[in-house]
GROMACS .gro file of C-alpha atoms in nm:
model
  198
    1VAL     CA    1  11.745  11.022  12.934
    2ILE     CA    2  11.629  11.157  12.598
    3ILE     CA    3  11.295  10.977  12.632
    4TRP     CA    4  11.247  11.109  12.985
    5ILE     CA    5  11.318  11.466  12.867
    6LEU     CA    6  11.070  11.427  12.579
    7GLN     CA    7  10.806  11.288  12.816
    8SER     CA    8  10.862  11.557  13.080
    9CYS     CA    9  10.929  11.881  12.888
   10ASP     CA   10  10.736  12.088  12.638
   11PHE     CA   11  10.881  12.237  12.320
   12THR     CA   12  11.042  12.520  12.522
   13PHE     CA   13  11.220  12.254  12.733
   14ARG     CA   14  11.042  12.359  13.049
   15PHE     CA   15  10.904  12.089  13.279
   16ASN     CA   16  10.546  12.038  13.162
   17ALA     CA   17  10.436  11.674  13.159
   18GLU     CA   18  10.077  11.770  13.064
   19ASN     CA   19  10.191  11.920  12.734
   20SER     CA   20  10.514  11.729  12.677
   21ILE     CA   21  10.684  11.692  12.341
   22LEU     CA   22  10.596  11.321  12.318
   23LYS     CA   23  10.235  11.385  12.413
   24SER     CA   24  10.203  11.651  12.142
   25ILE     CA   25  10.359  11.418  11.881
   26GLY     CA   26  10.137  11.132  12.003
   27GLN     CA   27   9.821  11.340  11.975
   28PHE     CA   28   9.919  11.443  11.622
   29LEU     CA   29   9.985  11.084  11.507
   30ALA     CA   30   9.704  10.912  11.702
   31PRO     CA   31   9.435  10.930  11.425
   32ILE     CA   32   9.656  10.712  11.201
   33PHE     CA   33   9.620  10.426  11.449
   34ALA     CA   34   9.250  10.472  11.527
   35PRO     CA   35   9.144  10.198  11.276
   36LEU     CA   36   9.365   9.956  11.472
   37GLY     CA   37   9.179  10.020  11.795
   38PHE     CA   38   9.447  10.210  11.982
   39GLY     CA   39   9.416  10.565  11.854
   40SER     CA   40   9.527  10.729  12.182
   41TRP     CA   41   9.832  10.945  12.230
   42GLY     CA   42   9.966  10.712  12.500
   43ALA     CA   43   9.976  10.413  12.266
   44VAL     CA   44  10.153  10.615  11.997
   45VAL     CA   45  10.410  10.742  12.248
   46CYS     CA   46  10.481  10.383  12.357
   47LEU     CA   47  10.539  10.285  11.991
   48ILE     CA   48  10.769  10.585  11.935
   49CYS     CA   49  10.974  10.490  12.242
   50GLY     CA   50  10.969  10.128  12.126
   51VAL     CA   51  11.184  10.216  11.826
   52VAL     CA   52  11.473  10.263  12.069
   53ALA     CA   53  11.413   9.913  12.208
   54LYS     CA   54  11.095   9.706  12.217
   55GLU     CA   55  11.124   9.644  12.593
   56ILE     CA   56  11.095  10.018  12.657
   57ILE     CA   57  10.726   9.997  12.554
   58VAL     CA   58  10.634   9.840  12.890
   59GLY     CA   59  10.837  10.093  13.088
   60THR     CA   60  10.676  10.377  12.894
   61MET     CA   61  10.332  10.239  12.978
   62GLY     CA   62  10.425  10.247  13.345
   63ILE     CA   63  10.558  10.603  13.326
   64ILE     CA   64  10.253  10.732  13.137
   65ASN     CA   65  10.012  10.566  13.381
   66ASN     CA   66  10.215  10.671  13.690
   67VAL     CA   67  10.285  10.312  13.793
   68ALA     CA   68  10.614  10.223  13.960
   69GLY     CA   69  10.840   9.998  13.754
   70ASP     CA   70  10.945   9.742  14.016
   71ILE     CA   71  10.866   9.372  13.978
   72SER     CA   72  10.596   9.366  14.244
   73THR     CA   73  10.375   9.609  14.047
   74ASN     CA   74  10.395   9.451  13.701
   75MET     CA   75  10.037   9.337  13.741
   76LEU     CA   76   9.936   9.697  13.815
   77ILE     CA   77  10.086   9.809  13.484
   78SER     CA   78   9.867   9.562  13.295
   79GLU     CA   79   9.563   9.655  13.502
   80SER     CA   80   9.623  10.026  13.450
   81LEU     CA   81   9.588   9.984  13.071
   82LEU     CA   82   9.222   9.891  13.106
   83LEU     CA   83   9.127  10.198  13.313
   84SER     CA   84   8.925  10.466  13.137
   85SER     CA   85   9.157  10.729  13.290
   86SER     CA   86   9.461  10.566  13.128
   87ALA     CA   87   9.636  10.750  12.843
   88LEU     CA   88   9.634  10.419  12.653
   89HIS     CA   89   9.288  10.289  12.751
   90LEU     CA   90   9.298   9.952  12.578
   91ASN     CA   91   9.015   9.704  12.571
   92PRO     CA   92   9.093   9.333  12.513
   93CYS     CA   93   9.050   9.366  12.133
   94SER     CA   94   9.263   9.678  12.098
   95ALA     CA   95   9.522   9.534  12.337
   96LEU     CA   96   9.559   9.230  12.113
   97SER     CA   97   9.590   9.459  11.810
   98PHE     CA   98   9.848   9.675  11.991
   99LEU     CA   99  10.047   9.364  12.082
  100VAL     CA  100  10.058   9.241  11.720
  101PHE     CA  101  10.153   9.584  11.591
  102SER     CA  102  10.424   9.645  11.852
  103LEU     CA  103  10.585   9.310  11.776
  104LEU     CA  104  10.594   9.368  11.400
  105TYR     CA  105  10.606   9.742  11.321
  106LEU     CA  106  10.977   9.836  11.315
  107PRO     CA  107  11.303   9.690  11.442
  108CYS     CA  108  11.492   9.869  11.715
  109ILE     CA  109  11.724  10.156  11.624
  110SER     CA  110  12.040   9.943  11.654
  111THR     CA  111  11.901   9.695  11.400
  112ILE     CA  112  11.807   9.981  11.170
  113GLY     CA  113  12.169  10.104  11.195
  114VAL     CA  114  12.303   9.762  11.101
  115MET     CA  115  12.055   9.738  10.812
  116ARG     CA  116  12.168  10.079  10.684
  117LYS     CA  117  12.530   9.968  10.697
  118GLU     CA  118  12.463   9.634  10.527
  119ILE     CA  119  12.205   9.715  10.260
  120GLY     CA  120  12.218  10.094  10.229
  121LYS     CA  121  11.986  10.378  10.315
  122LYS     CA  122  11.736  10.325  10.031
  123TRP     CA  123  11.674   9.955  10.099
  124THR     CA  124  11.659  10.013  10.471
  125LEU     CA  125  11.380  10.267  10.421
  126ILE     CA  126  11.199  10.030  10.184
  127ALA     CA  127  11.233   9.742  10.434
  128MET     CA  128  11.101   9.962  10.716
  129LEU     CA  129  10.805  10.073  10.504
  130ILE     CA  130  10.720   9.714  10.414
  131GLN     CA  131  10.749   9.606  10.776
  132PHE     CA  132  10.529   9.891  10.895
  133THR     CA  133  10.268   9.819  10.625
  134ILE     CA  134  10.255   9.447  10.707
  135ALA     CA  135  10.223   9.527  11.079
  136TYR     CA  136   9.942   9.776  11.008
  137ILE     CA  137   9.747   9.531  10.787
  138LEU     CA  138   9.785   9.238  11.028
  139SER     CA  139   9.699   9.450  11.330
  140PHE     CA  140   9.390   9.581  11.152
  141ALA     CA  141   9.284   9.227  11.063
  142VAL     CA  142   9.343   9.102  11.419
  143TYR     CA  143   9.144   9.391  11.564
  144LYS     CA  144   8.847   9.334  11.333
  145ILE     CA  145   8.851   8.958  11.388
  146ALA     CA  146   8.873   9.006  11.765
  147LEU     CA  147   8.578   9.247  11.748
  148CYS     CA  148   8.378   8.985  11.556
  149PHE     CA  149   8.447   8.734  11.831
  150ALA     CA  150   8.371   8.982  12.111
  151VAL     CA  151   8.062   9.151  11.965
  152ASN     CA  152   7.897   8.894  11.739
  153GLY     CA  153   8.006   8.568  11.893
  154ALA     CA  154   8.216   8.267  11.794
  155VAL     CA  155   8.041   8.187  11.464
  156SER     CA  156   8.100   8.539  11.330
  157GLY     CA  157   8.460   8.529  11.450
  158ILE     CA  158   8.529   8.194  11.281
  159ILE     CA  159   8.373   8.317  10.957
  160SER     CA  160   8.590   8.629  10.966
  161VAL     CA  161   8.901   8.416  11.027
  162LEU     CA  162   8.813   8.196  10.730
  163ILE     CA  163   8.758   8.501  10.507
  164PHE     CA  164   9.095   8.644  10.613
  165VAL     CA  165   9.271   8.312  10.544
  166ALA     CA  166   9.098   8.290  10.204
  167ILE     CA  167   9.219   8.639  10.112
  168VAL     CA  168   9.577   8.558  10.211
  169VAL     CA  169   9.575   8.228  10.022
  170SER     CA  170   9.427   8.392   9.712
  171LEU     CA  171   9.700   8.657   9.718
  172PHE     CA  172   9.967   8.385   9.721
  173ILE     CA  173   9.794   8.197   9.438
  174PHE     CA  174   9.759   8.521   9.240
  175LYS     CA  175  10.132   8.593   9.285
  176LYS     CA  176  10.234   8.243   9.184
  177PHE     CA  177  10.003   8.241   8.883
  178PHE     CA  178  10.151   8.561   8.739
  179LYS     CA  179  10.509   8.487   8.829
  180SER     CA  180  10.717   8.431   8.517
  181LYS     CA  181  10.906   8.104   8.520
  182ASN     CA  182  11.123   8.157   8.213
  183LYS     CA  183  11.277   8.489   8.302
  184CYS     CA  184  11.596   8.550   8.492
  185LEU     CA  185  11.570   8.796   8.779
  186PHE     CA  186  11.938   8.888   8.751
  187CYS     CA  187  11.941   8.983   8.382
  188PRO     CA  188  11.858   9.335   8.261
  189LYS     CA  189  11.485   9.374   8.185
  190ASN     CA  190  11.419   9.016   8.302
  191LYS     CA  191  11.502   8.862   7.964
  192LYS     CA  192  11.549   8.491   7.912
  193CYS     CA  193  11.893   8.380   8.017
  194GLY     CA  194  12.095   8.085   7.895
  195ASP     CA  195  12.319   8.085   8.199
  196LYS     CA  196  12.257   7.768   8.404
  197LYS     CA  197  12.369   7.940   8.723
  198CYS     CA  198  12.073   8.179   8.704
   0.00000   0.00000   0.00000
Protein backbone atom coordinates (compact mmCIF):
# COMPACT_ATOMS: atom_id res chain seq x y z
CA VAL A 1 0.00 0.00 0.00
CA ILE A 2 2.83 2.38 0.90
CA ILE A 3 4.60 1.66 -2.40
CA TRP A 4 1.38 2.21 -4.36
CA ILE A 5 0.83 5.56 -2.61
CA LEU A 6 4.42 6.63 -3.33
CA GLN A 7 4.04 5.61 -6.99
CA SER A 8 0.67 7.30 -7.43
CA CYS A 9 0.85 10.53 -5.38
CA ASP A 10 3.03 13.61 -5.45
CA PHE A 11 4.54 15.28 -2.39
CA THR A 12 1.19 16.94 -1.58
CA PHE A 13 -0.40 13.44 -1.54
CA ARG A 14 -2.65 14.23 -4.48
CA PHE A 15 -3.03 11.62 -7.22
CA ASN A 16 -0.36 12.52 -9.75
CA ALA A 17 1.41 9.51 -11.27
CA GLU A 18 3.38 11.70 -13.69
CA ASN A 19 5.14 13.51 -10.83
CA SER A 20 4.91 10.89 -8.10
CA ILE A 21 7.12 10.80 -5.03
CA LEU A 22 8.98 7.71 -6.25
CA LYS A 23 9.51 9.19 -9.70
CA SER A 24 10.97 12.37 -8.19
CA ILE A 25 13.29 10.35 -5.94
CA GLY A 26 14.22 8.09 -8.88
CA GLN A 27 15.08 11.05 -11.11
CA PHE A 28 17.24 12.52 -8.34
CA LEU A 29 19.19 9.27 -7.78
CA ALA A 30 19.35 8.09 -11.42
CA PRO A 31 22.73 9.71 -12.29
CA ILE A 32 24.43 7.55 -9.63
CA PHE A 33 23.52 4.43 -11.62
CA ALA A 34 24.28 5.81 -15.09
CA PRO A 35 27.78 4.19 -15.17
CA LEU A 36 26.06 0.83 -14.64
CA GLY A 37 23.93 1.24 -17.75
CA PHE A 38 20.55 1.74 -16.10
CA GLY A 39 20.51 5.41 -15.17
CA SER A 40 16.75 5.82 -15.60
CA TRP A 41 14.28 6.78 -12.91
CA GLY A 42 12.28 3.59 -13.47
CA ALA A 43 15.23 1.33 -12.69
CA VAL A 44 16.02 3.29 -9.52
CA VAL A 45 12.39 3.09 -8.39
CA CYS A 46 12.44 -0.68 -8.89
CA LEU A 47 15.58 -0.92 -6.73
CA ILE A 48 14.03 1.25 -4.01
CA CYS A 49 10.94 -0.96 -3.94
CA GLY A 50 13.19 -4.02 -3.98
CA VAL A 51 14.46 -3.15 -0.51
CA VAL A 52 11.04 -4.15 0.82
CA ALA A 53 11.36 -7.53 -0.93
CA LYS A 54 13.36 -8.50 -4.01
CA GLU A 55 10.34 -10.04 -5.75
CA ILE A 56 8.61 -6.63 -5.72
CA ILE A 57 11.09 -5.46 -8.39
CA VAL A 58 9.25 -7.41 -11.10
CA GLY A 59 5.84 -6.16 -9.96
CA THR A 60 7.13 -2.59 -9.91
CA MET A 61 8.38 -3.01 -13.48
CA GLY A 62 4.89 -4.07 -14.52
CA ILE A 63 3.25 -1.15 -12.73
CA ILE A 64 5.67 1.42 -14.18
CA ASN A 65 5.24 0.06 -17.72
CA ASN A 66 1.43 -0.32 -17.36
CA VAL A 67 1.52 -4.08 -17.84
CA ALA A 68 -0.95 -6.31 -16.00
CA GLY A 69 0.60 -8.59 -13.42
CA ASP A 70 -1.14 -11.88 -14.23
CA ILE A 71 0.82 -14.97 -15.29
CA SER A 72 -0.25 -14.81 -18.94
CA THR A 73 1.48 -11.44 -19.43
CA ASN A 74 4.84 -12.16 -17.79
CA MET A 75 6.43 -12.21 -21.23
CA LEU A 76 4.98 -8.75 -21.88
CA ILE A 77 6.72 -7.39 -18.79
CA SER A 78 10.09 -8.58 -20.08
CA GLU A 79 9.33 -7.26 -23.57
CA SER A 80 8.22 -3.89 -22.21
CA LEU A 81 11.66 -3.30 -20.69
CA LEU A 82 13.26 -3.12 -24.12
CA LEU A 83 10.86 -0.49 -25.48
CA SER A 84 12.24 3.02 -25.92
CA SER A 85 9.06 4.38 -24.28
CA SER A 86 9.70 2.32 -21.13
CA ALA A 87 10.68 4.14 -17.94
CA LEU A 88 13.43 1.54 -17.52
CA HIS A 89 14.53 1.17 -21.18
CA LEU A 90 17.12 -1.57 -20.74
CA ASN A 91 19.26 -2.98 -23.52
CA PRO A 92 20.71 -6.50 -23.12
CA CYS A 93 23.95 -5.20 -21.56
CA SER A 94 22.25 -2.88 -19.08
CA ALA A 95 19.64 -5.56 -18.30
CA LEU A 96 22.42 -7.95 -17.31
CA SER A 97 24.03 -5.24 -15.19
CA PHE A 98 20.66 -4.45 -13.55
CA LEU A 99 20.14 -8.16 -12.82
CA VAL A 100 23.54 -8.47 -11.10
CA PHE A 101 23.02 -5.30 -9.10
CA SER A 102 19.48 -6.16 -8.00
CA LEU A 103 20.61 -9.58 -6.78
CA LEU A 104 23.50 -8.20 -4.72
CA TYR A 105 22.79 -4.60 -3.65
CA LEU A 106 20.94 -4.84 -0.31
CA PRO A 107 19.02 -7.48 1.59
CA CYS A 108 15.30 -7.03 2.12
CA ILE A 109 14.07 -4.91 5.00
CA SER A 110 13.22 -7.90 7.22
CA THR A 111 16.80 -9.17 6.90
CA ILE A 112 18.11 -5.70 7.71
CA GLY A 113 15.94 -5.73 10.86
CA VAL A 114 17.35 -9.08 11.94
CA MET A 115 20.91 -7.88 11.23
CA ARG A 116 20.30 -4.77 13.36
CA LYS A 117 19.04 -6.93 16.21
CA GLU A 118 21.91 -9.42 15.98
CA ILE A 119 24.96 -7.26 15.23
CA GLY A 120 23.84 -3.73 16.09
CA LYS A 121 23.09 -0.60 14.13
CA LYS A 122 26.71 0.32 13.35
CA TRP A 123 27.72 -3.04 11.89
CA THR A 124 24.46 -3.33 9.99
CA LEU A 125 25.17 -0.01 8.26
CA ILE A 126 28.74 -1.12 7.53
CA ALA A 127 27.54 -4.45 6.12
CA MET A 128 24.97 -2.68 3.94
CA LEU A 129 27.61 -0.24 2.65
CA ILE A 130 29.98 -3.10 1.83
CA GLN A 131 27.21 -5.03 0.08
CA PHE A 132 26.16 -1.98 -1.95
CA THR A 133 29.77 -1.24 -2.93
CA ILE A 134 30.44 -4.81 -4.04
CA ALA A 135 27.20 -4.84 -6.04
CA TYR A 136 28.13 -1.53 -7.70
CA ILE A 137 31.64 -2.67 -8.64
CA LEU A 138 30.51 -6.06 -9.98
CA SER A 139 27.60 -4.54 -11.88
CA PHE A 140 29.93 -1.96 -13.42
CA ALA A 141 32.37 -4.71 -14.44
CA VAL A 142 29.59 -6.88 -15.89
CA TYR A 143 28.21 -3.93 -17.88
CA LYS A 144 31.61 -3.00 -19.33
CA ILE A 145 32.44 -6.63 -20.17
CA ALA A 146 29.03 -7.13 -21.79
CA LEU A 147 29.58 -3.95 -23.83
CA CYS A 148 32.95 -5.29 -25.00
CA PHE A 149 31.24 -8.47 -26.18
CA ALA A 150 28.36 -6.60 -27.82
CA VAL A 151 30.30 -3.78 -29.46
CA ASN A 152 33.79 -5.10 -30.15
CA GLY A 153 33.18 -8.82 -30.50
CA ALA A 154 34.17 -12.01 -28.69
CA VAL A 155 37.94 -11.43 -28.65
CA SER A 156 37.60 -8.06 -26.93
CA GLY A 157 35.09 -9.52 -24.48
CA ILE A 158 37.37 -12.45 -23.57
CA ILE A 159 40.31 -10.08 -23.08
CA SER A 160 38.22 -7.87 -20.80
CA VAL A 161 37.15 -10.94 -18.78
CA LEU A 162 40.78 -12.01 -18.40
CA ILE A 163 41.77 -8.51 -17.27
CA PHE A 164 38.96 -8.47 -14.70
CA VAL A 165 39.97 -11.91 -13.37
CA ALA A 166 43.63 -10.80 -13.20
CA ILE A 167 42.65 -7.72 -11.16
CA VAL A 168 40.58 -9.80 -8.73
CA VAL A 169 43.33 -12.41 -8.31
CA SER A 170 45.97 -9.72 -7.78
CA LEU A 171 43.82 -8.12 -5.06
CA PHE A 172 43.61 -11.45 -3.22
CA ILE A 173 47.37 -12.00 -3.58
CA PHE A 174 48.03 -8.45 -2.38
CA LYS A 175 45.82 -9.02 0.68
CA LYS A 176 47.46 -12.34 1.50
CA PHE A 177 50.97 -10.94 1.04
CA PHE A 178 50.42 -8.11 3.51
CA LYS A 179 48.40 -10.11 6.00
CA SER A 180 50.32 -10.52 9.25
CA LYS A 181 50.64 -14.14 10.32
CA ASN A 182 52.09 -13.60 13.80
CA LYS A 183 49.53 -11.21 15.18
CA CYS A 184 46.37 -12.06 17.05
CA LEU A 185 43.23 -10.37 15.77
CA PHE A 186 41.58 -10.59 19.19
CA CYS A 187 44.31 -8.86 21.21
CA PRO A 188 44.45 -5.07 21.66
CA LYS A 189 46.52 -3.38 18.93
CA ASN A 190 47.09 -6.77 17.23
CA LYS A 191 50.09 -7.67 19.37
CA LYS A 192 51.62 -11.12 19.45
CA CYS A 193 49.68 -13.43 21.68
CA GLY A 194 50.88 -16.49 23.56
CA ASP A 195 47.38 -17.89 23.94
CA LYS A 196 47.06 -21.09 21.90
CA LYS A 197 43.31 -20.59 21.53
CA CYS A 198 43.88 -17.44 19.48
